[in-house]
Short mmCIF file of C-alpha atoms and ligand atoms in Angstrom, two decimals:
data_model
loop_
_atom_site.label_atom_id
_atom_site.label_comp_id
_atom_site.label_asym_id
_atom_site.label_seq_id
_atom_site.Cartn_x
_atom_site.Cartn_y
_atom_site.Cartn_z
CA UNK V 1 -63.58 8.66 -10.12
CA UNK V 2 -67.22 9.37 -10.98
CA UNK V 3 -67.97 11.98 -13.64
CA UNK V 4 -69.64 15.31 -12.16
CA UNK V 5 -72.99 15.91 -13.84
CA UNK V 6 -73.21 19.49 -14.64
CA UNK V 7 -76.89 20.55 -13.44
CA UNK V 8 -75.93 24.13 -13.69
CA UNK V 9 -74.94 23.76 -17.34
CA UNK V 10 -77.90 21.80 -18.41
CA UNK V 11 -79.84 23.91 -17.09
CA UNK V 12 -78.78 26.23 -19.38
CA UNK V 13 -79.36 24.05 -22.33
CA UNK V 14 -83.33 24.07 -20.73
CA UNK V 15 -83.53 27.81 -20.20
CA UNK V 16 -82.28 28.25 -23.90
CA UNK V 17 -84.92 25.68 -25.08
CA UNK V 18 -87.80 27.56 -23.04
CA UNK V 19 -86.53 30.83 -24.68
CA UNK V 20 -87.17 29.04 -28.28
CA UNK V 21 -90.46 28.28 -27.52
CA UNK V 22 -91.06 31.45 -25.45
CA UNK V 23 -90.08 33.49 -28.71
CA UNK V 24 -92.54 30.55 -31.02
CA UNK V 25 -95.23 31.62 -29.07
CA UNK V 26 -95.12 34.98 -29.09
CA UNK V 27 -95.22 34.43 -32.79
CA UNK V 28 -98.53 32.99 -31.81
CA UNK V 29 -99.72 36.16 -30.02
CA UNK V 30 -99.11 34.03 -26.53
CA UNK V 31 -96.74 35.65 -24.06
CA UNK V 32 -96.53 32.56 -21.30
CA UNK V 33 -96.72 34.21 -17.84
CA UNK V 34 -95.84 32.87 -14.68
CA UNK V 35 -97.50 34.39 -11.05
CA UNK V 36 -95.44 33.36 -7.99
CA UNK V 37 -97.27 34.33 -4.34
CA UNK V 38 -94.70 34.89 -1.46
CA UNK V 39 -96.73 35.08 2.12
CA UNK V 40 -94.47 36.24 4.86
CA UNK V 41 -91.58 36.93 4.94
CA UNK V 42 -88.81 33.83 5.16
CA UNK V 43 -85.34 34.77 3.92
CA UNK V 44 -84.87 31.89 1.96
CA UNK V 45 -87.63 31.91 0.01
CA UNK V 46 -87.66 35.62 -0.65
CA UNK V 47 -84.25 34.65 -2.52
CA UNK V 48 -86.11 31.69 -4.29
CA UNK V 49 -88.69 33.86 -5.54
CA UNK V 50 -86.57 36.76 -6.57
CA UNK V 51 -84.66 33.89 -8.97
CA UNK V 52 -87.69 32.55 -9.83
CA UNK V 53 -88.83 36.18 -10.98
CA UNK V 54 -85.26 36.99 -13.02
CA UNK V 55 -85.31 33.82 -14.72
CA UNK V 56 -88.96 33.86 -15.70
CA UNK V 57 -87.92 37.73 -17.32
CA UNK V 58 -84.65 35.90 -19.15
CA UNK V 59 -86.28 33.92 -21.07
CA UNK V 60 -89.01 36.24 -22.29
CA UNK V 61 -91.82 35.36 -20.30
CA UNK V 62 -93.78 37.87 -17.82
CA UNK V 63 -93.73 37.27 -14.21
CA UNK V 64 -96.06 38.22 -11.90
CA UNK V 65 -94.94 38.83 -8.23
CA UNK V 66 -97.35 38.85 -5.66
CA UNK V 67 -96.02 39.34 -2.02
CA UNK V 68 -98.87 39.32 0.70
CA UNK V 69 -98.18 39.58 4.04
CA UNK V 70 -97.42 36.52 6.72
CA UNK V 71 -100.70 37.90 8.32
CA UNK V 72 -103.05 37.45 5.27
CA UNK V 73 -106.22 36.10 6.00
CA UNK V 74 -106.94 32.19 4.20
CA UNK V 75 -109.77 34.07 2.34
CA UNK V 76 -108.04 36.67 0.77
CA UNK V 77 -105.20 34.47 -0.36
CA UNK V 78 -107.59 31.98 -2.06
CA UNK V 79 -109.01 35.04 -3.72
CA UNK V 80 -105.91 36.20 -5.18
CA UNK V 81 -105.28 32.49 -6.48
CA UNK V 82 -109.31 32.42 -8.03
CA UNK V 83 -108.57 35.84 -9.89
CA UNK V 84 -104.97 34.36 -10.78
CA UNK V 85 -106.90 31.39 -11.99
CA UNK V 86 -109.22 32.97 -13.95
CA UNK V 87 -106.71 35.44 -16.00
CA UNK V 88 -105.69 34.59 -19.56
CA UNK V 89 -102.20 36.41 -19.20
CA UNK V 90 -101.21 34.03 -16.13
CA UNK V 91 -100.40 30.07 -17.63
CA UNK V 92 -98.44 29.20 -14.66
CA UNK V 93 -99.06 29.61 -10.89
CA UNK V 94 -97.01 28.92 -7.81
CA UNK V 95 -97.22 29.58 -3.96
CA UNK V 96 -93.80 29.30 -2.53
CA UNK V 97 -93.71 26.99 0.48
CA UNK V 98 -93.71 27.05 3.24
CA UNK V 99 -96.47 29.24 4.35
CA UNK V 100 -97.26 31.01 7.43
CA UNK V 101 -98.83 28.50 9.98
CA UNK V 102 -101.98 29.68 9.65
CA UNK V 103 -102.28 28.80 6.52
CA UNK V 104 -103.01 24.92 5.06
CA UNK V 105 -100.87 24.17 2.05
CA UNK V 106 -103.29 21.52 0.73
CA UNK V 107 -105.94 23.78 0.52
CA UNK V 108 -103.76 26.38 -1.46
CA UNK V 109 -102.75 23.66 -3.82
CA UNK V 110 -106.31 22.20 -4.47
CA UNK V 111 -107.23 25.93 -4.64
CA UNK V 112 -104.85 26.56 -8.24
CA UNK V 113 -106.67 25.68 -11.50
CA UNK V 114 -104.70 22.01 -12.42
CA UNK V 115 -104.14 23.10 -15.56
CA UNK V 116 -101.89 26.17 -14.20
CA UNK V 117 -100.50 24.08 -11.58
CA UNK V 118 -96.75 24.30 -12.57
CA UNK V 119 -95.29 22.77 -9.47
CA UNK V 120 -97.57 19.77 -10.03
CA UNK V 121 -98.64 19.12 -6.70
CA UNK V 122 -102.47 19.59 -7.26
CA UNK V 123 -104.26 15.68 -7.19
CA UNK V 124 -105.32 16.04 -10.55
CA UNK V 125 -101.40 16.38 -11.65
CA UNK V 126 -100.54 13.66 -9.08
CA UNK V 127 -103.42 10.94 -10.60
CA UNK V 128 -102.21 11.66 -14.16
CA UNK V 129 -98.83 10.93 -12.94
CA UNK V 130 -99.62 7.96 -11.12
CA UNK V 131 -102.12 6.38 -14.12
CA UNK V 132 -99.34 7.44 -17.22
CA UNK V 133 -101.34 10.50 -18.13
CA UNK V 134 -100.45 13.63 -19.65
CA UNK V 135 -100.35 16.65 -17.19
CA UNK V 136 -98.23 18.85 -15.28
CA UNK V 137 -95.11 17.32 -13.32
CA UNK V 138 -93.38 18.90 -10.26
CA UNK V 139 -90.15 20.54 -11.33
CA UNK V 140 -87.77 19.04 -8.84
CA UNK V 141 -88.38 14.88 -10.22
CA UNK V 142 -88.68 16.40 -13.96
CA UNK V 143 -85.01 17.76 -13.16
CA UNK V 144 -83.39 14.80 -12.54
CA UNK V 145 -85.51 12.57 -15.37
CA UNK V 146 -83.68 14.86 -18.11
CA UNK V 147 -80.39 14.80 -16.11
CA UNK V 148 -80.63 10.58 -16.10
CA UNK V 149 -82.08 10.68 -19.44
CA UNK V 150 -79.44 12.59 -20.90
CA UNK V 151 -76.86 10.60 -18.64
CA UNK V 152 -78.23 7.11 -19.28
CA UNK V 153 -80.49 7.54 -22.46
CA UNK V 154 -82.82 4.58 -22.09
CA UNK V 155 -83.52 3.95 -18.11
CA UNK V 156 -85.01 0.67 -19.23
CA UNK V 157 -84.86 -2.42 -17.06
CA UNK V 158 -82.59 -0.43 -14.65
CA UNK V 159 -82.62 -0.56 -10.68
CA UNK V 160 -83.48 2.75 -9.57
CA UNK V 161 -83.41 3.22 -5.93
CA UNK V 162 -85.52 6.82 -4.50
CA UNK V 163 -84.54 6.98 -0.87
CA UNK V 164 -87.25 9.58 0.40
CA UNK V 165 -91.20 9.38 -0.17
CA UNK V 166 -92.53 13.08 -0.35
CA UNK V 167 -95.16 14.35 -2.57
CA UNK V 168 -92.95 17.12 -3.98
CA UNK V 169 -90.16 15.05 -5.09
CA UNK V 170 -89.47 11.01 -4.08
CA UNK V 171 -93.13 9.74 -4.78
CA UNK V 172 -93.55 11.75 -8.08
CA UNK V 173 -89.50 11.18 -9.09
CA UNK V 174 -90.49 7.17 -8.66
CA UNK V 175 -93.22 7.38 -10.55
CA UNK V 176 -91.94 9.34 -13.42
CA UNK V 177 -88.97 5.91 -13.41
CA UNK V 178 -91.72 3.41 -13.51
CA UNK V 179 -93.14 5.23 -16.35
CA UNK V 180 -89.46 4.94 -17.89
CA UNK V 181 -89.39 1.40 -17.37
CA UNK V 182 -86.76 1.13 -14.15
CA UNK V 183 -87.58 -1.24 -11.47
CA UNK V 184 -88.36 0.96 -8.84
CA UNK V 185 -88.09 1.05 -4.64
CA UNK V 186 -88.73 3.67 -2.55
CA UNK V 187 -87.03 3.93 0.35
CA UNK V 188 -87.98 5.89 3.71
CA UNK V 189 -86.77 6.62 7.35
CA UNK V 190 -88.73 2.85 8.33
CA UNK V 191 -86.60 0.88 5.38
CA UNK V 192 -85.07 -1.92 7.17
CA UNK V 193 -81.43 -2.59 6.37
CA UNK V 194 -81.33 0.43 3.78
CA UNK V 195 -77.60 0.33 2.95
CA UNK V 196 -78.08 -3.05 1.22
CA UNK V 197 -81.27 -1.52 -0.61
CA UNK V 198 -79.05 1.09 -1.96
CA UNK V 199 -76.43 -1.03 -2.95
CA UNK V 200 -78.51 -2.54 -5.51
CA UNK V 201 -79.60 0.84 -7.56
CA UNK V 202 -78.14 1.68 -10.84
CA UNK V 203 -79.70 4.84 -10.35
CA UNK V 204 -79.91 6.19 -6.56
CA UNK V 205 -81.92 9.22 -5.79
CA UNK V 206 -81.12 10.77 -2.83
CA UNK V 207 -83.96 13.12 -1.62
CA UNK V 208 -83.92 13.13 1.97
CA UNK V 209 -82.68 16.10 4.17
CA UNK V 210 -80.05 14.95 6.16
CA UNK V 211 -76.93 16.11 5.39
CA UNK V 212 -73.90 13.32 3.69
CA UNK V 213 -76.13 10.75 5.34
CA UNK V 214 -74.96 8.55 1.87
CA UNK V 215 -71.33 7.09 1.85
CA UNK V 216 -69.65 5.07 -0.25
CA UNK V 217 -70.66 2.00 1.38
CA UNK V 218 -74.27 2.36 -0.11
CA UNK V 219 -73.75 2.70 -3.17
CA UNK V 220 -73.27 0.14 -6.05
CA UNK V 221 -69.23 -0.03 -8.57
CA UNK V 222 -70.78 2.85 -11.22
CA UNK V 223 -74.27 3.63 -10.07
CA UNK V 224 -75.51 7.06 -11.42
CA UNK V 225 -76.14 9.30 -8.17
CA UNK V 226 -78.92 12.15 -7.70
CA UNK V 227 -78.56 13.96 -4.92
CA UNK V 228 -81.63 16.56 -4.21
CA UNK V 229 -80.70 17.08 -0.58
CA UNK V 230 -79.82 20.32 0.34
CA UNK V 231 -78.44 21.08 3.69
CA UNK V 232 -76.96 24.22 5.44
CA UNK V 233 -73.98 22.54 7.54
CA UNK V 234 -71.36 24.89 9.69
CA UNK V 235 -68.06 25.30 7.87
CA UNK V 236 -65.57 26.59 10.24
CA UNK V 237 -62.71 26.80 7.94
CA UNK V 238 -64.22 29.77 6.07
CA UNK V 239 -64.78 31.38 8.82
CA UNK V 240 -66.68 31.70 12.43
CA UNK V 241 -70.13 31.32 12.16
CA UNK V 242 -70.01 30.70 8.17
CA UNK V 243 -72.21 27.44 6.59
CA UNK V 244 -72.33 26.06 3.29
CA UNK V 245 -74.24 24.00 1.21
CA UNK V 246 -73.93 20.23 1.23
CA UNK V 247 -76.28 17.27 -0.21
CA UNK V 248 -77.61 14.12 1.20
CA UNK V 249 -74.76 12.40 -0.83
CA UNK V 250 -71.27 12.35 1.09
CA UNK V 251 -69.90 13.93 -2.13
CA UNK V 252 -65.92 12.61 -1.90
CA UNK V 253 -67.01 9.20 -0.61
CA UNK V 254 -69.34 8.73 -3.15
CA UNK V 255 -67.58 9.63 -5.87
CA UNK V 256 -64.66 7.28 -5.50
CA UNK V 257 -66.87 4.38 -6.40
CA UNK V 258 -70.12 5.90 -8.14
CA UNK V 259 -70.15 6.28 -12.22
CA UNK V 260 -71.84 9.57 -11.78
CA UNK V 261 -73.04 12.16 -9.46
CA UNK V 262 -74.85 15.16 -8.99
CA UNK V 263 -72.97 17.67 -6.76
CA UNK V 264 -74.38 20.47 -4.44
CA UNK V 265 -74.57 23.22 -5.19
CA UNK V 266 -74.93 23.25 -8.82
CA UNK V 267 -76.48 20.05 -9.34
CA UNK V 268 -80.51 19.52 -9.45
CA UNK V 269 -80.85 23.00 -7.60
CA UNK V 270 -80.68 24.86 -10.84
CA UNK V 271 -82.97 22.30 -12.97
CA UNK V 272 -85.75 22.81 -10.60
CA UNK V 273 -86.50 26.22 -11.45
CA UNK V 274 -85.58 25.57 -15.50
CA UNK V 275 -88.53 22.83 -15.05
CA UNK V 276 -90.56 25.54 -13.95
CA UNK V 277 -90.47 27.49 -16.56
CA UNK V 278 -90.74 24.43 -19.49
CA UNK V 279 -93.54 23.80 -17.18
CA UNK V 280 -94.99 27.12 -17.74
CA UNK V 281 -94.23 27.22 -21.26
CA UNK V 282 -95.48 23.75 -21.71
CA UNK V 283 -98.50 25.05 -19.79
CA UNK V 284 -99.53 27.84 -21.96
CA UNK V 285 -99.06 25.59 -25.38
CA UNK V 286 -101.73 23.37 -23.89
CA UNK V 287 -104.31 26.05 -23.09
CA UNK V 288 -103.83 27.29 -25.98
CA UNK V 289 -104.11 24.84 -28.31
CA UNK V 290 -100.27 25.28 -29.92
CA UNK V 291 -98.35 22.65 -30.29
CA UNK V 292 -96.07 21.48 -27.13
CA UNK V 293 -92.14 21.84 -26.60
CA UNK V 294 -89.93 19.15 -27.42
CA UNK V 295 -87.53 17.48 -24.95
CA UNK V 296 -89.26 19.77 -21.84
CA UNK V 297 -91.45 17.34 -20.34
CA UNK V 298 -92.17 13.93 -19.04
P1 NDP J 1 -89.40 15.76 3.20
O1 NDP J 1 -88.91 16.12 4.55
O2 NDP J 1 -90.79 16.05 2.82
O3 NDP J 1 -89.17 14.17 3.00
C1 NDP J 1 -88.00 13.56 3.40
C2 NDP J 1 -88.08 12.07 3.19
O4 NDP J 1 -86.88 11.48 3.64
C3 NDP J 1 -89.22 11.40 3.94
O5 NDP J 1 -89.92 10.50 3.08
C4 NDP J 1 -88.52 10.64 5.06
O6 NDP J 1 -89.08 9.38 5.37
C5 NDP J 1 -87.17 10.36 4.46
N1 NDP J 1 -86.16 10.20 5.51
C6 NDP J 1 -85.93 11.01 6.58
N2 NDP J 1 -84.93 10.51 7.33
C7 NDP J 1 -84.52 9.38 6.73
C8 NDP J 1 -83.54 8.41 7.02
N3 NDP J 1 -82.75 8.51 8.09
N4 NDP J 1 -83.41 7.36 6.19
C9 NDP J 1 -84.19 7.23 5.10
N5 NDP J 1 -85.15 8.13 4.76
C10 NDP J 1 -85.32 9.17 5.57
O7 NDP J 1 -88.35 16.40 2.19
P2 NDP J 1 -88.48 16.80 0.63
O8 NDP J 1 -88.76 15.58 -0.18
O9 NDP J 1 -89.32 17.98 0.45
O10 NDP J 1 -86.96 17.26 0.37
C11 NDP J 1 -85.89 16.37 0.54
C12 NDP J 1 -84.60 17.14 0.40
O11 NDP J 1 -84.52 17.71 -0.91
C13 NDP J 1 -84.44 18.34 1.34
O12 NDP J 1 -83.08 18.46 1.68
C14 NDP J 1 -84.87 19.52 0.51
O13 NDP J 1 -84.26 20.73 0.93
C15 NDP J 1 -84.34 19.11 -0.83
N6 NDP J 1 -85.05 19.70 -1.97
C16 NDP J 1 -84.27 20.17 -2.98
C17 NDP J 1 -84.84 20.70 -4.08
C18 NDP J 1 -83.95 21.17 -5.18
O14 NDP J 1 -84.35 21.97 -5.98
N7 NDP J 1 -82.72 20.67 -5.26
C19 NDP J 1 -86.30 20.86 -4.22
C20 NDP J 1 -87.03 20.24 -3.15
C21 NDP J 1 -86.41 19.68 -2.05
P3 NDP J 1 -90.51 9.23 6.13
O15 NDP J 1 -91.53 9.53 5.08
O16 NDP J 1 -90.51 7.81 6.56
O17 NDP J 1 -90.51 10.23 7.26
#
């Protein structure tokens, strides 16, 4: 039986880290602060960013909340992010996603100053990825580096399989592997025969969005399993109409034969928002000159 990797309780460990250096810069005269914009009004993400905001407050840091409404013109958004840009109290800035149609995210994201860009999506952040530079990494891929890291220690020479190619987690999670030294694929929705590409990963990312999609028979005797997929599926025996929350991984299956595996919930969920704050701590160290954390990035 594979052993359960504990993203909720690492996370933790990284919030309490973040807190260190929170309280080290203050020291410094720096209190790291972190604006999140909400545009509209989506459930989910109204939840996300109400987290987002608690945790940012936890660990000592300000947060700046900035809820516009789904009708906001493209101008005055970009303004906001300009004046965000250009204020020394604000190290770290996000736009929650996804965002009124109306609205075009890649001009929001080439709109925040790169070196504020905590969700690392901005091309700058992307090309320093890609070319083994030094700058900021999206949350979600820097998750799961410290949970294999911390798994597996050195990822060296290992076969790490990334089924899923987005820009906000598989391209930037295989990347950040390659940099580590694994033998990388990606793997997509035009992979031919992907079952036997699985089966061949010591480390198997699953970032997809389709619910259990992974069983058993993908996965390689003692492979270490990530599983970023989250998916709302009906679950009749709690109840009409109730859903929960279930990965990309086929949890039971999986864990008959893999060595380790991320479950949902409590999993990667909660190291994505700890990477955002080490981001934002990591973030304000930079601009200012102080020296950066240790063990809270790439
Ligand atoms: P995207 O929809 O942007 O990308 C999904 C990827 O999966 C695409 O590259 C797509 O391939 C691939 N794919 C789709 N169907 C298949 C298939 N049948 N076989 C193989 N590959 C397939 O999603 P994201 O990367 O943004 O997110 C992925 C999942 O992770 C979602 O469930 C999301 O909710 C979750 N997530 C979780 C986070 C967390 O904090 N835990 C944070 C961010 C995301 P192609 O490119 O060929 O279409």
């Amino acid at each position: 039986m594979a052993d359960r990797i504990d993203g909720k309780a690492f996370a933790a460990t990284v919030r309490k880290k973040v807190a260190e250096n929170v309280a080290r810069l203050k020291e410094a005269g720096v209190t790291p602060g972190l604006a999140v914009i909400l545009v509209g009004e989506d459930p989910a993400s109204e939840v996300y960013v109400r987290n987002k905001g608690k945790q940012t407050l936890e660990v000592g840091m300000n947060s700046f909340e900035h809820k516009l409404a789904a009708d906001t013109p493209r101008e005055e958004l970009l303004a906001l992010i300009e004046k965000l840009n250009k204020d020394p109290a604000v190290h770290g800035i996000l736009c929650q996603f996804p965002v009124p149609d109306h609205l075009d995210e890649a001009e929001i994201i080439a709109a925040i100053a790169p070196e504020k860009d905590v969700d690392g999506l901005h091309v700058l952040n992307a090309g320093l990825l890609a070319t083994g530079q030094k700058g900021l990494v999206s949350c979600t891929p820097l998750g799961c580096l410290m949970l294999l890291r911390d798994r597996l220690g050195n990822l060296s020479g290992l076969n790490a399989v990334v089924v899923g190619r987005s820009n906000l987690v598989g391209k930037p999670l295989a990347q950040l592997l390659l940099r580590d030294s694994c033998t990388v694929t990606i793997a997509h929705s035009r992979t031919r025969d992907i079952e036997t590409v699985c089966k061949r990963a010591d480390i198997l990312v699953a970032a997809v969005g389709r619910a259990q999609m992974i069983d058993a028979s993908w996965v390689k005797p003692g492979a270490t399993v990530i599983d970023v997929g989250i998916n709302r599926i009906a679950a009749p025996e709690r109840g009409e109409g109730r859903m929960r929350l279930v990965g990309d991984v086929d949890y039971d299956s999986v864990a008959e034969v893999a060595g380790a595996i991320t479950p949902v919930p409590g999993g990667v969920g909660p190291m994505t928002i700890a990477c955002l704050l080490a981001n934002t701590v990591t973030a304000a160290c930079r601009v200012n000159g102080l020296e950066e954390p240790e063990g809270l990035t790439a």
